[in-house]
CSV table of C-alpha atoms in Angstrom, one decimal:
chain,number,residue,atom,x,y,z
A,1,MET,CA,-68.8,19.6,25.8
A,2,VAL,CA,-72.3,20.9,24.9
A,3,ASN,CA,-74.4,23.7,26.4
A,4,GLN,CA,-74.8,22.8,30.0
A,5,LYS,CA,-77.8,22.8,32.2
A,6,ILE,CA,-77.5,24.2,35.7
A,7,ILE,CA,-76.0,21.5,38.0
A,8,GLN,CA,-76.8,21.7,41.7
A,9,VAL,CA,-75.9,19.7,44.8
A,10,ALA,CA,-78.1,20.0,47.9
A,11,ASP,CA,-76.3,21.0,51.1
A,12,SER,CA,-77.6,21.2,54.7
A,13,LEU,CA,-75.7,24.4,55.4
A,14,HIS,CA,-75.7,26.4,52.1
A,15,GLY,CA,-78.8,25.1,50.4
A,16,SER,CA,-78.3,24.4,46.7
A,17,ILE,CA,-74.6,24.6,45.6
A,18,GLN,CA,-74.2,25.2,41.9
A,19,ILE,CA,-71.3,23.4,40.2
A,20,SER,CA,-69.6,23.7,36.8
A,21,TYR,CA,-69.1,20.8,34.4
A,22,LEU,CA,-65.4,20.7,35.2
A,23,GLU,CA,-66.2,20.5,38.9
A,24,LYS,CA,-68.7,17.7,38.3
A,25,GLN,CA,-66.0,15.7,36.5
A,26,ILE,CA,-63.6,16.2,39.5
A,27,ILE,CA,-66.2,15.4,42.1
A,28,SER,CA,-67.1,12.2,40.2
A,29,THR,CA,-63.5,10.8,40.4
A,30,GLN,CA,-62.6,7.9,42.8
A,31,ALA,CA,-59.9,10.0,44.5
A,32,PHE,CA,-62.4,12.7,45.4
A,33,ASN,CA,-65.2,10.4,46.4
A,34,ARG,CA,-62.7,8.9,48.9
A,35,LEU,CA,-63.5,12.0,51.0
A,36,HIS,CA,-66.9,10.4,51.8
A,37,ASN,CA,-65.0,8.1,54.2
A,38,ILE,CA,-62.7,10.7,55.8
A,39,LEU,CA,-64.1,12.2,59.0
A,40,GLN,CA,-63.6,15.9,59.5
A,41,ASN,CA,-63.0,15.7,63.2
A,42,SER,CA,-61.5,12.2,63.8
A,43,THR,CA,-62.8,10.8,67.1
A,44,VAL,CA,-65.2,13.7,68.0
A,45,TYR,CA,-68.1,11.4,67.1
A,46,LEU,CA,-67.3,9.3,70.1
A,47,THR,CA,-68.2,12.3,72.3
A,48,TYR,CA,-70.7,14.0,70.0
A,49,PRO,CA,-72.3,11.1,68.1
A,50,SER,CA,-74.1,13.4,65.6
A,51,ASN,CA,-70.8,15.0,64.5
A,52,GLN,CA,-69.8,12.7,61.7
A,53,THR,CA,-69.1,15.4,59.1
A,54,LYS,CA,-67.2,14.1,56.1
A,55,ARG,CA,-64.6,16.1,54.3
A,56,PHE,CA,-66.5,15.5,51.0
A,57,VAL,CA,-69.4,17.8,52.0
A,58,HIS,CA,-67.1,20.3,53.8
A,59,SER,CA,-65.1,20.6,50.5
A,60,LEU,CA,-68.2,21.4,48.6
A,61,GLY,CA,-69.1,24.1,51.1
A,62,THR,CA,-65.6,25.6,51.0
A,63,MET,CA,-65.7,25.7,47.2
A,64,HIS,CA,-69.1,27.5,47.3
A,65,LEU,CA,-68.0,30.1,49.7
A,66,GLY,CA,-64.6,30.6,48.0
A,67,GLY,CA,-66.4,31.5,44.7
A,68,LEU,CA,-68.7,33.9,46.5
A,69,ILE,CA,-65.9,35.7,48.3
A,70,PHE,CA,-64.0,36.2,45.0
A,71,TYR,CA,-67.1,37.3,43.1
A,72,ASN,CA,-68.2,39.9,45.7
A,73,SER,CA,-64.6,41.1,46.2
A,74,LEU,CA,-64.2,42.0,42.6
A,75,LEU,CA,-67.8,43.3,42.3
A,76,ASN,CA,-67.2,45.8,45.2
A,77,ALA,CA,-63.6,46.7,44.2
A,78,ASP,CA,-62.6,50.1,42.8
A,79,ASN,CA,-62.4,50.0,39.0
A,80,GLU,CA,-58.6,50.7,39.1
A,81,VAL,CA,-57.9,47.9,41.6
A,82,ARG,CA,-60.1,45.4,39.7
A,83,ASP,CA,-58.3,46.2,36.4
A,84,MET,CA,-54.9,45.9,38.0
A,85,PHE,CA,-55.8,42.5,39.5
A,86,LEU,CA,-57.2,41.1,36.2
A,87,ASP,CA,-54.3,42.6,34.2
A,88,SER,CA,-52.0,40.6,36.5
A,89,ILE,CA,-53.9,37.5,35.7
A,90,ASN,CA,-53.5,38.2,32.0
A,91,ASP,CA,-49.8,38.7,32.6
A,92,GLU,CA,-49.6,35.2,34.2
A,93,ILE,CA,-51.5,33.7,31.2
A,94,GLU,CA,-49.1,35.3,28.8
A,95,LYS,CA,-46.1,34.0,30.8
A,96,LEU,CA,-47.5,30.5,30.3
A,97,GLY,CA,-47.9,31.3,26.6
A,98,ASN,CA,-44.1,31.9,26.5
A,99,ASP,CA,-43.3,28.8,28.6
A,100,ASN,CA,-41.7,26.1,26.4
A,101,ASP,CA,-42.7,23.2,28.7
A,102,PHE,CA,-46.4,24.4,28.8
A,103,ASN,CA,-46.4,24.9,25.0
A,104,ARG,CA,-45.0,21.4,24.6
A,105,THR,CA,-47.8,20.0,26.8
A,106,LEU,CA,-50.4,21.9,24.8
A,107,ARG,CA,-49.0,20.6,21.5
A,108,LEU,CA,-49.2,17.0,22.8
A,109,SER,CA,-52.7,17.5,24.1
A,110,LEU,CA,-54.4,19.7,21.5
A,111,GLY,CA,-52.4,18.8,18.4
A,112,ASP,CA,-50.6,21.1,16.0
A,113,SER,CA,-53.8,22.4,14.6
A,114,PHE,CA,-54.7,24.4,17.7
A,115,VAL,CA,-51.3,25.6,19.1
A,116,ASP,CA,-52.2,29.2,18.1
A,117,LEU,CA,-55.1,29.4,20.6
A,118,MET,CA,-52.9,30.9,23.4
A,119,GLN,CA,-52.2,33.9,21.2
A,120,ASP,CA,-55.9,34.8,21.0
A,121,TYR,CA,-57.1,33.6,24.5
A,122,ARG,CA,-58.8,36.9,25.3
A,123,ASN,CA,-61.4,36.3,22.6
A,124,ILE,CA,-62.3,32.8,23.8
A,125,ARG,CA,-66.0,33.2,24.8
A,126,ILE,CA,-67.2,29.6,24.5
A,127,ILE,CA,-66.5,28.9,28.2
A,128,TYR,CA,-68.7,31.8,29.2
A,129,ASP,CA,-71.4,31.0,26.7
A,130,ARG,CA,-71.8,27.4,27.6
A,131,GLU,CA,-71.6,27.4,31.4
A,132,PRO,CA,-74.6,28.9,33.3
A,133,ILE,CA,-72.4,29.1,36.5
A,134,TYR,CA,-70.0,31.5,34.8
A,135,GLN,CA,-72.8,33.6,33.4
A,136,LEU,CA,-74.5,33.9,36.8
A,137,ASN,CA,-71.2,34.7,38.7
A,138,THR,CA,-69.5,37.2,36.4
A,139,PRO,CA,-70.0,40.8,37.5
A,140,LYS,CA,-71.4,43.0,34.8
A,141,VAL,CA,-68.5,45.4,35.5
A,142,ILE,CA,-66.0,42.9,33.9
A,143,ASN,CA,-65.1,44.1,30.4
A,144,ASP,CA,-64.3,41.9,27.4
A,145,LYS,CA,-60.6,42.3,27.9
A,146,HIS,CA,-60.8,40.6,31.3
A,147,LEU,CA,-63.7,38.2,30.8
A,148,PHE,CA,-61.5,35.1,30.1
A,149,SER,CA,-59.1,35.9,32.9
A,150,TYR,CA,-61.9,36.5,35.4
A,151,ILE,CA,-63.6,33.1,34.6
A,152,LEU,CA,-60.2,31.4,34.7
A,153,ILE,CA,-59.2,32.6,38.1
A,154,TYR,CA,-62.8,32.2,39.4
A,155,GLN,CA,-62.8,28.5,38.4
A,156,ALA,CA,-59.2,28.0,39.7
A,157,ILE,CA,-60.1,29.4,43.1
A,158,ARG,CA,-63.2,27.2,43.4
A,159,LEU,CA,-61.3,24.1,42.3
A,160,ALA,CA,-58.4,24.9,44.8
A,161,ALA,CA,-61.0,25.3,47.5
A,162,LEU,CA,-62.7,22.0,46.5
A,163,LEU,CA,-59.5,20.1,46.5
A,164,HIS,CA,-57.9,21.7,49.6
A,165,ASP,CA,-58.5,18.6,51.8
A,166,VAL,CA,-58.1,15.9,49.1
A,167,GLY,CA,-54.8,14.7,50.6
A,168,HIS,CA,-56.1,13.9,54.1
A,169,PRO,CA,-55.5,10.4,55.4
A,170,PRO,CA,-58.1,8.4,57.3
A,171,PHE,CA,-58.9,10.1,60.7
A,172,SER,CA,-57.3,13.2,59.2
A,173,HIS,CA,-54.8,14.9,61.5
A,174,ILE,CA,-54.6,12.0,64.0
A,175,SER,CA,-53.2,9.6,61.3
A,176,GLU,CA,-50.9,12.4,60.1
A,177,ASN,CA,-49.4,13.0,63.5
A,178,ALA,CA,-48.9,9.3,64.0
A,179,LEU,CA,-47.1,9.0,60.7
A,180,LYS,CA,-44.9,11.9,61.5
A,181,GLU,CA,-43.9,10.3,64.8
A,182,ILE,CA,-43.0,7.1,63.0
A,183,TRP,CA,-41.1,9.1,60.4
A,184,LYS,CA,-39.0,10.7,63.2
A,185,ASP,CA,-38.2,7.2,64.5
A,186,VAL,CA,-37.2,5.8,61.1
A,187,LYS,CA,-35.3,8.7,59.5
A,188,ASP,CA,-32.4,8.7,62.0
A,189,MET,CA,-32.1,4.9,62.3
A,190,PRO,CA,-28.7,3.4,61.5
A,191,ASP,CA,-28.7,1.4,58.2
A,192,VAL,CA,-28.2,-1.8,60.1
A,193,ASP,CA,-31.7,-1.4,61.6
A,194,LEU,CA,-33.4,-0.5,58.4
A,195,ASN,CA,-35.2,-3.6,57.1
A,196,GLU,CA,-37.1,-3.6,53.8
A,197,ARG,CA,-40.4,-2.2,55.3
A,198,ARG,CA,-38.7,0.6,57.2
A,199,THR,CA,-36.6,1.5,54.1
A,200,TYR,CA,-39.8,1.6,51.9
A,201,PHE,CA,-41.6,3.8,54.5
A,202,LYS,CA,-38.6,6.1,54.8
A,203,ASN,CA,-38.2,6.6,51.1
A,204,SER,CA,-42.0,7.0,50.5
A,205,LEU,CA,-42.5,9.8,53.0
A,206,LYS,CA,-39.1,11.5,52.7
A,207,LYS,CA,-40.3,14.0,50.1
A,208,PHE,CA,-43.3,14.9,52.3
A,209,PHE,CA,-41.7,15.3,55.7
A,210,GLU,CA,-38.1,16.4,55.2
A,211,ASN,CA,-39.0,20.1,54.7
A,212,ASN,CA,-41.3,20.1,57.8
A,213,ALA,CA,-44.3,20.3,55.4
A,214,HIS,CA,-47.8,19.1,56.3
A,215,LEU,CA,-48.4,15.6,54.9
A,216,HIS,CA,-52.0,16.2,53.8
A,217,GLU,CA,-51.0,19.4,52.0
A,218,GLU,CA,-48.1,17.9,50.1
A,219,ILE,CA,-50.0,14.8,49.1
A,220,GLY,CA,-53.1,17.0,48.3
A,221,TYR,CA,-51.1,19.2,45.9
A,222,ARG,CA,-50.0,16.1,43.9
A,223,ILE,CA,-53.5,14.5,43.9
A,224,ALA,CA,-55.1,17.8,42.9
A,225,GLU,CA,-52.7,18.3,39.9
A,226,ARG,CA,-53.4,14.7,38.7
A,227,LEU,CA,-57.1,15.1,39.1
A,228,THR,CA,-57.4,18.3,37.1
A,229,GLU,CA,-55.2,16.8,34.4
A,230,SER,CA,-57.2,13.5,34.3
A,231,VAL,CA,-60.4,15.2,33.1
A,232,ILE,CA,-58.7,16.8,30.1
A,233,CYS,CA,-59.4,15.0,26.8
A,234,ASN,CA,-56.5,14.8,24.4
A,235,GLY,CA,-56.8,15.2,20.6
A,236,PRO,CA,-59.8,17.5,20.2
A,237,GLU,CA,-61.2,17.6,16.7
A,238,GLN,CA,-63.1,20.9,16.7
A,239,ARG,CA,-61.7,24.3,17.6
A,240,ASP,CA,-64.5,24.9,20.2
A,241,GLU,CA,-63.5,21.7,21.9
A,242,ALA,CA,-59.8,22.7,21.8
A,243,GLN,CA,-60.6,26.0,23.4
A,244,VAL,CA,-62.4,24.2,26.3
A,245,GLN,CA,-59.4,21.9,26.8
A,246,LEU,CA,-57.0,24.9,26.7
A,247,PHE,CA,-59.1,26.5,29.5
A,248,TYR,CA,-58.9,23.3,31.5
A,249,TRP,CA,-55.1,23.2,31.1
A,250,LEU,CA,-54.8,26.8,32.3
A,251,VAL,CA,-57.1,26.1,35.3
A,252,SER,CA,-54.9,23.1,36.2
A,253,LYS,CA,-51.8,25.3,36.2
A,254,PHE,CA,-53.4,28.1,38.2
A,255,VAL,CA,-54.7,25.6,40.8
A,256,THR,CA,-51.1,24.4,41.3
A,257,TYR,CA,-49.9,28.0,41.5
A,258,ILE,CA,-52.5,28.8,44.2
A,259,PHE,CA,-51.5,25.8,46.3
A,260,THR,CA,-47.8,26.4,46.0
A,261,GLU,CA,-48.1,30.2,46.2
A,262,GLU,CA,-46.0,30.5,43.0
A,263,SER,CA,-45.8,34.3,43.3
A,264,SER,CA,-47.0,37.0,45.5
A,265,LEU,CA,-50.2,37.3,43.4
A,266,PHE,CA,-51.1,33.6,44.0
A,267,GLU,CA,-50.1,33.9,47.6
A,268,ASP,CA,-52.7,36.7,47.9
A,269,ILE,CA,-55.3,34.6,46.2
A,270,HIS,CA,-54.5,31.6,48.4
A,271,ARG,CA,-55.6,33.7,51.4
A,272,ILE,CA,-59.2,33.2,50.2
A,273,ILE,CA,-58.8,29.5,51.1
A,274,ASP,CA,-56.1,29.8,53.8
A,275,GLY,CA,-56.4,33.0,55.8
A,276,SER,CA,-57.8,34.5,59.0
A,277,ILE,CA,-61.3,34.8,57.5
A,278,ASP,CA,-61.3,32.2,54.7
A,279,CYS,CA,-63.8,30.0,53.0
A,280,ASP,CA,-62.5,26.9,54.8
A,281,ARG,CA,-63.0,28.3,58.3
A,282,LEU,CA,-66.3,30.0,57.4
A,283,ASP,CA,-67.7,26.6,56.4
A,284,TYR,CA,-66.5,24.3,59.2
A,285,VAL,CA,-67.1,26.7,62.1
A,286,THR,CA,-70.8,26.6,61.5
A,287,ARG,CA,-71.0,23.0,60.1
A,288,ASP,CA,-69.1,21.4,63.0
A,289,LEU,CA,-70.9,23.3,65.7
A,290,GLU,CA,-74.3,22.4,64.3
A,291,ASN,CA,-73.4,18.8,63.7
A,292,SER,CA,-72.2,18.5,67.3
A,293,GLY,CA,-75.7,19.5,68.5
A,294,PHE,CA,-74.9,23.1,69.5
A,295,ASN,CA,-77.6,25.7,68.6
A,296,TYR,CA,-75.7,29.0,68.3
A,297,GLY,CA,-77.4,29.9,65.1
A,298,ARG,CA,-75.3,30.6,61.9
A,299,ILE,CA,-72.8,33.1,60.7
A,300,GLU,CA,-74.4,36.0,58.8
A,301,TYR,CA,-72.9,34.7,55.5
A,302,ASP,CA,-74.8,37.1,53.3
A,303,ARG,CA,-73.9,40.2,55.3
A,304,LEU,CA,-70.2,39.2,55.6
A,305,ILE,CA,-69.5,37.9,52.1
A,306,ARG,CA,-71.5,40.5,50.2
A,307,SER,CA,-69.4,43.1,51.8
A,308,MET,CA,-66.1,41.6,50.7
A,309,ARG,CA,-63.9,43.9,48.8
A,310,LEU,CA,-60.6,43.7,46.9
A,311,ILE,CA,-58.1,46.3,47.9
A,312,ILE,CA,-54.3,46.9,47.5
A,313,MET,CA,-52.2,47.4,50.6
A,314,ASN,CA,-48.4,47.5,50.7
A,315,GLY,CA,-48.2,46.0,47.2
A,316,HIS,CA,-50.5,43.0,48.0
A,317,PHE,CA,-54.1,42.3,46.9
A,318,LEU,CA,-56.3,41.7,50.0
A,319,PHE,CA,-59.8,40.2,50.0
A,320,CYS,CA,-61.3,41.7,53.1
A,321,PRO,CA,-64.7,42.5,54.6
A,322,ASP,CA,-66.2,46.0,55.0
A,323,ILE,CA,-65.7,47.8,58.4
A,324,ARG,CA,-69.5,47.9,58.7
A,325,THR,CA,-69.5,44.1,59.2
A,326,LEU,CA,-67.1,44.3,62.2
A,327,SER,CA,-69.7,42.8,64.5
A,328,THR,CA,-70.2,39.8,62.1
A,329,VAL,CA,-66.4,39.3,62.0
A,330,GLU,CA,-66.3,39.3,65.8
A,331,ASP,CA,-69.1,36.8,65.9
A,332,PHE,CA,-67.2,34.5,63.5
A,333,PHE,CA,-64.1,34.5,65.7
A,334,ASN,CA,-66.2,33.9,68.8
A,335,ARG,CA,-67.9,30.9,67.2
A,336,ARG,CA,-64.5,29.5,66.2
A,337,TRP,CA,-63.4,29.9,69.8
A,338,LEU,CA,-66.5,28.1,71.0
A,339,LEU,CA,-65.9,25.2,68.5
A,340,TYR,CA,-62.4,24.7,69.8
A,341,LYS,CA,-63.4,25.1,73.5
A,342,TYR,CA,-66.4,22.8,73.5
A,343,VAL,CA,-65.8,20.4,70.6
A,344,ILE,CA,-62.2,20.0,69.4
A,345,TYR,CA,-60.5,20.5,72.8
A,346,HIS,CA,-63.2,18.7,74.8
A,347,HIS,CA,-61.3,16.6,77.4
A,348,ARG,CA,-62.8,13.4,76.1
A,349,VAL,CA,-62.1,14.2,72.5
A,350,ILE,CA,-58.5,14.9,73.5
A,351,LYS,CA,-58.3,11.5,75.2
A,352,THR,CA,-59.8,9.5,72.3
A,353,ASP,CA,-57.7,11.3,69.8
A,354,TYR,CA,-54.6,10.5,71.8
A,355,LEU,CA,-55.5,6.9,72.2
A,356,LEU,CA,-56.2,6.5,68.5
A,357,GLU,CA,-52.9,8.1,67.6
A,358,LYS,CA,-50.9,5.9,70.0
A,359,ALA,CA,-52.8,2.8,68.6
A,360,ILE,CA,-51.7,3.8,65.1
A,361,VAL,CA,-48.1,4.4,66.2
A,362,GLY,CA,-48.0,1.0,68.0
A,363,LEU,CA,-49.4,-0.9,65.0
A,364,ALA,CA,-47.1,0.9,62.6
A,365,ARG,CA,-44.0,0.2,64.7
A,366,SER,CA,-45.0,-3.5,65.1
A,367,TYR,CA,-45.5,-3.8,61.3
A,368,LEU,CA,-42.4,-2.0,60.3
A,369,GLY,CA,-40.2,-3.8,62.8
A,370,ASN,CA,-41.5,-7.3,61.7
A,371,PRO,CA,-39.8,-8.5,58.5
A,372,GLU,CA,-42.1,-11.5,58.3
A,373,LYS,CA,-45.0,-11.8,55.9
A,374,GLU,CA,-48.2,-9.8,56.7
A,375,ASN,CA,-50.8,-11.4,58.9
A,376,GLU,CA,-54.0,-12.2,57.2
A,377,TYR,CA,-56.8,-9.8,57.9
A,378,ASN,CA,-59.0,-11.1,60.7
A,379,GLY,CA,-62.0,-8.9,60.2
A,380,GLY,CA,-61.5,-6.6,63.2
A,381,VAL,CA,-62.2,-2.9,62.8
A,382,LEU,CA,-61.8,0.2,64.8
A,383,PRO,CA,-65.0,1.6,66.4
């Protein structure tokens, strides 16, 4: 990894979105590019033809807003609160440094020559020096003791936001609901009715559905972990390169911790991506309304996000807007209500979603119940 130029992606909603070299590597993978073909709103396009938003572009917007929320929250935080938060991140890094499994992974990846890097992680500056995005998005109030931990959690939050939808199946929630209905049919079947296909289906989805989890989230966590690990190069020859790879390994672990809410700290951080006012909703509320043809203007992103502040309440870290932006917060919730009223719950959208779901269920039941060989593809496609 050499000194990087600024990498930007053009977006119709947020303008130019700056990305890091690590994010570029993730975005370039086949698994992430699959999101180009996943519709955000299933069959909404049959009612609103212009609404063909893909989860690829939504994921980029979510990542962009997630980074801004975190940056401004720490910039506006009280010094004591900011230090407590970043000290907690340092504690998590040091826990990993004492984790035998993680150290074994580092030894296999980095080699014996660089296993000491974890002991001196606070002095690793090469990540900051080589990446323009970290230089531009690190508040000047961050001291040297917290610089590495700030960049680490900043990158982990952006990557978690980027990958939050990576596990969605085609047609998103419609396919997921159909698969769940089929799962309920198959899981309680007597053994005598379980042919080879049903048994394979049951065993494949058991780990995703048996705990009442959301399929796309459980699959997404696994894909995200593999994607982040796939861009890590093993066997670095130079110490600088080894420091970068160590950073990537820590980012990978923290992304997993955020998704699984490993502790109360990571549960609090996850609220940036999955909360009442989060980067996910802030992106799709405006994007989906605009792409459906509604002209309600846009959320005051600058006013809302630049007011974000990190506070402590009842032992939890909260990333919340300033009281002076209450009118903007109310406007956001009103827009979300309009989106659900006029787009997502439009009577024709409900009908086409239902028909697609039942078509998938019918096809799946027919396939799973037929022990014969698969029919050859005849070229027919869904509209």
